[in-house]
Amino acid sequence: MNTTPNLPAYRHQRFYQGPVRAVIFDWAGTLVDFGSFAPTQVLIDAFAGFGISVSMAEARVPMGLAKWDHIQQLGLQAGVAQRWQERYGKPMADADVDALYAAFLPLQIERVAQYSGLIPGTLTVLAQLRERGIRIGSCSGYPRVVMNPLLVHAASQGLTVEHAVATDDLQAGGRPGPWMALANVIELGIGDVRACVKVDDTVPGIAEGLAAGMWTVGLSLSGNETGLTFAELEALPLSEQAKRRDAAAAKLAHAGAHYVIDSIAGLPAIIAAIELRMAHGDQP
């Protein structure tokens, strides 16, 4: 007697040659918050509450990680570690990270909406993806208590996604591991990770997409690597914009991004390029 259950017939394809099925977006610096200031400025303020000065450049180095991990890595940077040692007479310990995180979190919840205006082109691009039947997922280094008010604020501006994973939603953890991206694959019912594209402005976010087996697209100007508001960027001479674009793009490409573009506004052309490559047998 055949006792094999009637399961869906998912047959592994050696080469995936279909269309893009889903795009998994980061949030700050990708969909909202041009320049990614909500996480960085609040971290600076949290450290200031402990008598430790942190520069914006220092705060940006661990961007993309879960915020507890971000604080820990920030405290391990040579300059910050030295200032902590001088003030407290000992290296920063996990208990100190806990205390900083406890101070950071209510500030982040209070201010996330303040910084999270839509990045130009976001609504247009998402509408174009939906017209093509491409599913919209997302994930973030924000914990759930920050993600929830961010989702409400984004919706008030017309931005909604089908699924959003916060960094503390999963027992396995967050970036640079693949778990948040893969949680989107499961929730959206995508049968092949090679049909997915991860879009992010940070090195850990690119690593996340690569670990999940996805195509990855880095954002050079709208996110953490350039770290300017839209107005500040527009005010720069074109030569300086190009210099900053090149530096950010080089870092994201070195991290393994398959493509690097300025912002989400350039994504539709990249989706078309990825689909053309897959049609010819290329894989992420």
GROMACS .gro file of C-alpha atoms in nm:
model
  284
    1MET     CA    1   0.000   0.000   0.000
    2ASN     CA    2   0.132   0.348  -0.089
    3THR     CA    3   0.134   0.556   0.228
    4THR     CA    4   0.314   0.857   0.078
    5PRO     CA    5   0.113   1.171   0.161
    6ASN     CA    6  -0.014   1.390  -0.122
    7LEU     CA    7   0.234   1.675  -0.100
    8PRO     CA    8   0.289   1.961  -0.347
    9ALA     CA    9   0.532   1.859  -0.619
   10TYR     CA   10   0.826   2.095  -0.570
   11ARG     CA   11   1.102   1.975  -0.802
   12HIS     CA   12   1.440   2.143  -0.765
   13GLN     CA   13   1.552   2.318  -1.080
   14ARG     CA   14   1.923   2.316  -1.145
   15PHE     CA   15   1.884   2.654  -1.314
   16TYR     CA   16   1.601   2.884  -1.216
   17GLN     CA   17   1.492   3.063  -1.532
   18GLY     CA   18   1.163   3.216  -1.429
   19PRO     CA   19   1.079   3.575  -1.333
   20VAL     CA   20   1.159   3.756  -1.010
   21ARG     CA   21   0.892   3.652  -0.762
   22ALA     CA   22   0.969   3.868  -0.459
   23VAL     CA   23   1.175   4.163  -0.346
   24ILE     CA   24   1.282   4.182   0.018
   25PHE     CA   25   1.352   4.539   0.124
   26ASP     CA   26   1.539   4.685   0.416
   27TRP     CA   27   1.374   4.989   0.576
   28ALA     CA   28   1.596   5.278   0.694
   29GLY     CA   29   1.802   5.407   0.402
   30THR     CA   30   1.611   5.186   0.158
   31LEU     CA   31   1.236   5.261   0.172
   32VAL     CA   32   1.234   5.544   0.426
   33ASP     CA   33   1.477   5.774   0.606
   34PHE     CA   34   1.708   5.903   0.330
   35GLY     CA   35   2.059   5.888   0.475
   36SER     CA   36   1.953   5.648   0.753
   37PHE     CA   37   1.948   5.890   1.047
   38ALA     CA   38   1.687   5.736   1.279
   39PRO     CA   39   1.916   5.455   1.398
   40THR     CA   40   2.241   5.650   1.405
   41GLN     CA   41   2.138   5.979   1.566
   42VAL     CA   42   1.945   5.803   1.841
   43LEU     CA   43   2.246   5.583   1.917
   44ILE     CA   44   2.461   5.893   1.945
   45ASP     CA   45   2.208   6.043   2.188
   46ALA     CA   46   2.193   5.723   2.394
   47PHE     CA   47   2.573   5.715   2.435
   48ALA     CA   48   2.572   6.086   2.522
   49GLY     CA   49   2.341   6.002   2.812
   50PHE     CA   50   2.626   5.790   2.950
   51GLY     CA   51   2.880   6.069   2.902
   52ILE     CA   52   3.036   5.917   2.591
   53SER     CA   53   3.067   6.117   2.270
   54VAL     CA   54   3.021   5.919   1.949
   55SER     CA   55   3.061   6.068   1.603
   56MET     CA   56   2.815   6.002   1.321
   57ALA     CA   57   3.091   5.824   1.129
   58GLU     CA   58   3.153   5.591   1.424
   59ALA     CA   59   2.782   5.524   1.472
   60ARG     CA   60   2.743   5.423   1.106
   61VAL     CA   61   3.012   5.153   1.102
   62PRO     CA   62   2.799   4.864   1.241
   63MET     CA   63   2.477   4.970   1.063
   64GLY     CA   64   2.252   4.688   0.952
   65LEU     CA   65   2.303   4.478   1.264
   66ALA     CA   66   2.040   4.427   1.531
   67LYS     CA   67   2.053   4.726   1.763
   68TRP     CA   68   2.191   4.541   2.068
   69ASP     CA   69   2.467   4.402   1.846
   70HIS     CA   70   2.516   4.747   1.692
   71ILE     CA   71   2.574   4.900   2.036
   72GLN     CA   72   2.815   4.621   2.131
   73GLN     CA   73   3.017   4.660   1.810
   74LEU     CA   74   3.018   5.037   1.848
   75GLY     CA   75   3.162   4.996   2.196
   76LEU     CA   76   3.442   4.778   2.058
   77GLN     CA   77   3.561   5.044   1.813
   78ALA     CA   78   3.900   5.177   1.920
   79GLY     CA   79   3.797   5.538   1.977
   80VAL     CA   80   3.471   5.462   2.156
   81ALA     CA   81   3.632   5.186   2.362
   82GLN     CA   82   3.906   5.426   2.472
   83ARG     CA   83   3.660   5.693   2.577
   84TRP     CA   84   3.454   5.435   2.768
   85GLN     CA   85   3.767   5.304   2.943
   86GLU     CA   86   3.874   5.656   3.039
   87ARG     CA   87   3.533   5.742   3.185
   88TYR     CA   88   3.450   5.414   3.360
   89GLY     CA   89   3.791   5.258   3.419
   90LYS     CA   90   3.697   4.932   3.248
   91PRO     CA   91   3.599   4.802   2.904
   92MET     CA   92   3.236   4.802   2.806
   93ALA     CA   93   3.071   4.477   2.923
   94ASP     CA   94   2.748   4.310   2.816
   95ALA     CA   95   2.573   4.462   3.117
   96ASP     CA   96   2.672   4.805   2.988
   97VAL     CA   97   2.536   4.717   2.644
   98ASP     CA   98   2.211   4.615   2.814
   99ALA     CA   99   2.193   4.951   2.993
  100LEU     CA  100   2.266   5.145   2.674
  101TYR     CA  101   2.007   4.944   2.484
  102ALA     CA  102   1.749   5.011   2.756
  103ALA     CA  103   1.818   5.385   2.719
  104PHE     CA  104   1.823   5.368   2.338
  105LEU     CA  105   1.498   5.181   2.285
  106PRO     CA  106   1.242   5.434   2.415
  107LEU     CA  107   1.425   5.711   2.227
  108GLN     CA  108   1.408   5.507   1.908
  109ILE     CA  109   1.038   5.433   1.951
  110GLU     CA  110   0.969   5.802   2.016
  111ARG     CA  111   1.169   5.935   1.719
  112VAL     CA  112   1.152   5.673   1.443
  113ALA     CA  113   0.862   5.845   1.267
  114GLN     CA  114   1.040   6.181   1.284
  115TYR     CA  115   1.314   6.055   1.052
  116SER     CA  116   1.116   5.811   0.839
  117GLY     CA  117   0.988   6.010   0.544
  118LEU     CA  118   0.962   5.814   0.219
  119ILE     CA  119   1.266   5.797  -0.005
  120PRO     CA  120   1.182   5.951  -0.346
  121GLY     CA  121   1.052   5.692  -0.589
  122THR     CA  122   0.945   5.437  -0.328
  123LEU     CA  123   0.571   5.436  -0.395
  124THR     CA  124   0.616   5.440  -0.772
  125VAL     CA  125   0.858   5.147  -0.768
  126LEU     CA  126   0.644   4.936  -0.535
  127ALA     CA  127   0.342   4.999  -0.755
  128GLN     CA  128   0.538   4.886  -1.060
  129LEU     CA  129   0.651   4.568  -0.884
  130ARG     CA  130   0.297   4.487  -0.774
  131GLU     CA  131   0.166   4.539  -1.127
  132ARG     CA  132   0.405   4.265  -1.235
  133GLY     CA  133   0.289   4.030  -0.960
  134ILE     CA  134   0.612   4.060  -0.761
  135ARG     CA  135   0.559   4.011  -0.387
  136ILE     CA  136   0.689   4.275  -0.143
  137GLY     CA  137   0.863   4.162   0.176
  138SER     CA  138   1.085   4.347   0.420
  139CYS     CA  139   1.311   4.314   0.721
  140SER     CA  140   1.507   4.545   0.948
  141GLY     CA  141   1.762   4.579   1.223
  142TYR     CA  142   1.484   4.743   1.424
  143PRO     CA  143   1.322   4.538   1.701
  144ARG     CA  144   0.947   4.475   1.688
  145VAL     CA  145   0.860   4.759   1.930
  146VAL     CA  146   1.018   5.002   1.682
  147MET     CA  147   0.897   4.824   1.369
  148ASN     CA  148   0.530   4.848   1.469
  149PRO     CA  149   0.514   5.231   1.492
  150LEU     CA  150   0.730   5.253   1.179
  151LEU     CA  151   0.478   5.042   0.987
  152VAL     CA  152   0.194   5.266   1.105
  153HIS     CA  153   0.382   5.580   1.004
  154ALA     CA  154   0.477   5.432   0.666
  155ALA     CA  155   0.114   5.337   0.600
  156SER     CA  156   0.007   5.694   0.673
  157GLN     CA  157   0.232   5.795   0.381
  158GLY     CA  158   0.088   5.527   0.152
  159LEU     CA  159   0.365   5.270   0.201
  160THR     CA  160   0.263   4.914   0.285
  161VAL     CA  161   0.441   4.581   0.247
  162GLU     CA  162   0.308   4.227   0.254
  163HIS     CA  163   0.538   4.112   0.532
  164ALA     CA  164   0.780   4.278   0.772
  165VAL     CA  165   1.029   4.093   0.993
  166ALA     CA  166   1.189   4.266   1.291
  167THR     CA  167   1.529   4.163   1.415
  168ASP     CA  168   1.395   4.011   1.737
  169ASP     CA  169   1.108   3.819   1.575
  170LEU     CA  170   1.320   3.509   1.513
  171GLN     CA  171   1.502   3.294   1.764
  172ALA     CA  172   1.787   3.242   1.517
  173GLY     CA  173   1.869   3.614   1.517
  174GLY     CA  174   1.925   3.881   1.257
  175ARG     CA  175   2.188   3.997   1.011
  176PRO     CA  176   2.429   3.903   0.869
  177GLY     CA  177   2.256   3.564   0.885
  178PRO     CA  178   1.988   3.474   0.629
  179TRP     CA  179   1.697   3.417   0.864
  180MET     CA  180   1.491   3.733   0.828
  181ALA     CA  181   1.513   3.719   0.449
  182LEU     CA  182   1.417   3.351   0.453
  183ALA     CA  183   1.125   3.419   0.688
  184ASN     CA  184   0.988   3.643   0.413
  185VAL     CA  185   1.031   3.362   0.159
  186ILE     CA  186   0.828   3.129   0.379
  187GLU     CA  187   0.554   3.382   0.459
  188LEU     CA  188   0.517   3.491   0.096
  189GLY     CA  189   0.521   3.133  -0.031
  190ILE     CA  190   0.808   3.173  -0.276
  191GLY     CA  191   0.922   2.834  -0.404
  192ASP     CA  192   1.282   2.925  -0.495
  193VAL     CA  193   1.513   3.171  -0.319
  194ARG     CA  194   1.681   3.240  -0.653
  195ALA     CA  195   1.361   3.413  -0.758
  196CYS     CA  196   1.411   3.670  -0.481
  197VAL     CA  197   1.601   3.999  -0.470
  198LYS     CA  198   1.730   4.154  -0.143
  199VAL     CA  199   1.766   4.534  -0.150
  200ASP     CA  200   1.972   4.700   0.123
  201ASP     CA  201   2.202   4.994   0.194
  202THR     CA  202   2.438   4.817   0.439
  203VAL     CA  203   2.709   4.553   0.424
  204PRO     CA  204   2.532   4.322   0.676
  205GLY     CA  205   2.214   4.354   0.469
  206ILE     CA  206   2.395   4.248   0.153
  207ALA     CA  207   2.552   3.957   0.346
  208GLU     CA  208   2.202   3.857   0.459
  209GLY     CA  209   2.075   3.835   0.102
  210LEU     CA  210   2.379   3.641  -0.017
  211ALA     CA  211   2.349   3.396   0.272
  212ALA     CA  212   1.985   3.342   0.177
  213GLY     CA  213   2.083   3.258  -0.182
  214MET     CA  214   1.921   3.568  -0.332
  215TRP     CA  215   2.020   3.832  -0.581
  216THR     CA  216   2.138   4.141  -0.393
  217VAL     CA  217   2.111   4.509  -0.480
  218GLY     CA  218   2.302   4.771  -0.281
  219LEU     CA  219   2.196   5.136  -0.252
  220SER     CA  220   2.485   5.380  -0.263
  221LEU     CA  221   2.334   5.727  -0.216
  222SER     CA  222   2.009   5.690  -0.020
  223GLY     CA  223   2.149   5.496   0.272
  224ASN     CA  224   2.407   5.460   0.542
  225GLU     CA  225   2.720   5.456   0.328
  226THR     CA  226   2.673   5.812   0.202
  227GLY     CA  227   2.481   5.924   0.510
  228LEU     CA  228   2.336   6.254   0.388
  229THR     CA  229   1.981   6.380   0.375
  230PHE     CA  230   1.829   6.418   0.029
  231ALA     CA  231   1.863   6.796   0.054
  232GLU     CA  232   2.227   6.774   0.164
  233LEU     CA  233   2.307   6.540  -0.123
  234GLU     CA  234   2.131   6.759  -0.381
  235ALA     CA  235   2.326   7.063  -0.257
  236LEU     CA  236   2.662   6.901  -0.335
  237PRO     CA  237   2.841   6.968  -0.663
  238LEU     CA  238   2.797   6.682  -0.909
  239SER     CA  239   3.165   6.595  -0.878
  240GLU     CA  240   3.130   6.549  -0.502
  241GLN     CA  241   2.812   6.345  -0.548
  242ALA     CA  242   3.001   6.118  -0.787
  243LYS     CA  243   3.289   6.083  -0.541
  244ARG     CA  244   3.055   5.975  -0.261
  245ARG     CA  245   2.859   5.746  -0.493
  246ASP     CA  246   3.177   5.572  -0.604
  247ALA     CA  247   3.304   5.521  -0.249
  248ALA     CA  248   2.974   5.376  -0.128
  249ALA     CA  249   2.931   5.160  -0.438
  250ALA     CA  250   3.281   5.018  -0.403
  251LYS     CA  251   3.212   4.914  -0.043
  252LEU     CA  252   2.881   4.748  -0.128
  253ALA     CA  253   3.025   4.575  -0.434
  254HIS     CA  254   3.316   4.446  -0.225
  255ALA     CA  255   3.057   4.303   0.015
  256GLY     CA  256   2.922   4.099  -0.277
  257ALA     CA  257   2.627   4.301  -0.407
  258HIS     CA  258   2.533   4.181  -0.755
  259TYR     CA  259   2.424   4.535  -0.845
  260VAL     CA  260   2.464   4.878  -0.685
  261ILE     CA  261   2.232   5.167  -0.768
  262ASP     CA  262   2.179   5.512  -0.621
  263SER     CA  263   1.839   5.448  -0.462
  264ILE     CA  264   1.520   5.245  -0.492
  265ALA     CA  265   1.419   5.464  -0.789
  266GLY     CA  266   1.659   5.268  -1.011
  267LEU     CA  267   1.534   4.924  -0.911
  268PRO     CA  268   1.293   4.840  -1.200
  269ALA     CA  269   1.578   4.840  -1.453
  270ILE     CA  270   1.778   4.607  -1.229
  271ILE     CA  271   1.485   4.365  -1.194
  272ALA     CA  272   1.469   4.350  -1.574
  273ALA     CA  273   1.844   4.287  -1.595
  274ILE     CA  274   1.825   4.007  -1.337
  275GLU     CA  275   1.538   3.840  -1.521
  276LEU     CA  276   1.733   3.856  -1.848
  277ARG     CA  277   2.034   3.694  -1.681
  278MET     CA  278   1.821   3.420  -1.531
  279ALA     CA  279   1.662   3.352  -1.868
  280HIS     CA  280   2.014   3.279  -1.993
  281GLY     CA  281   2.088   3.048  -1.699
  282ASP     CA  282   2.272   3.286  -1.465
  283GLN     CA  283   2.213   3.226  -1.095
  284PRO     CA  284   2.272   3.449  -0.791
   0.00000   0.00000   0.00000
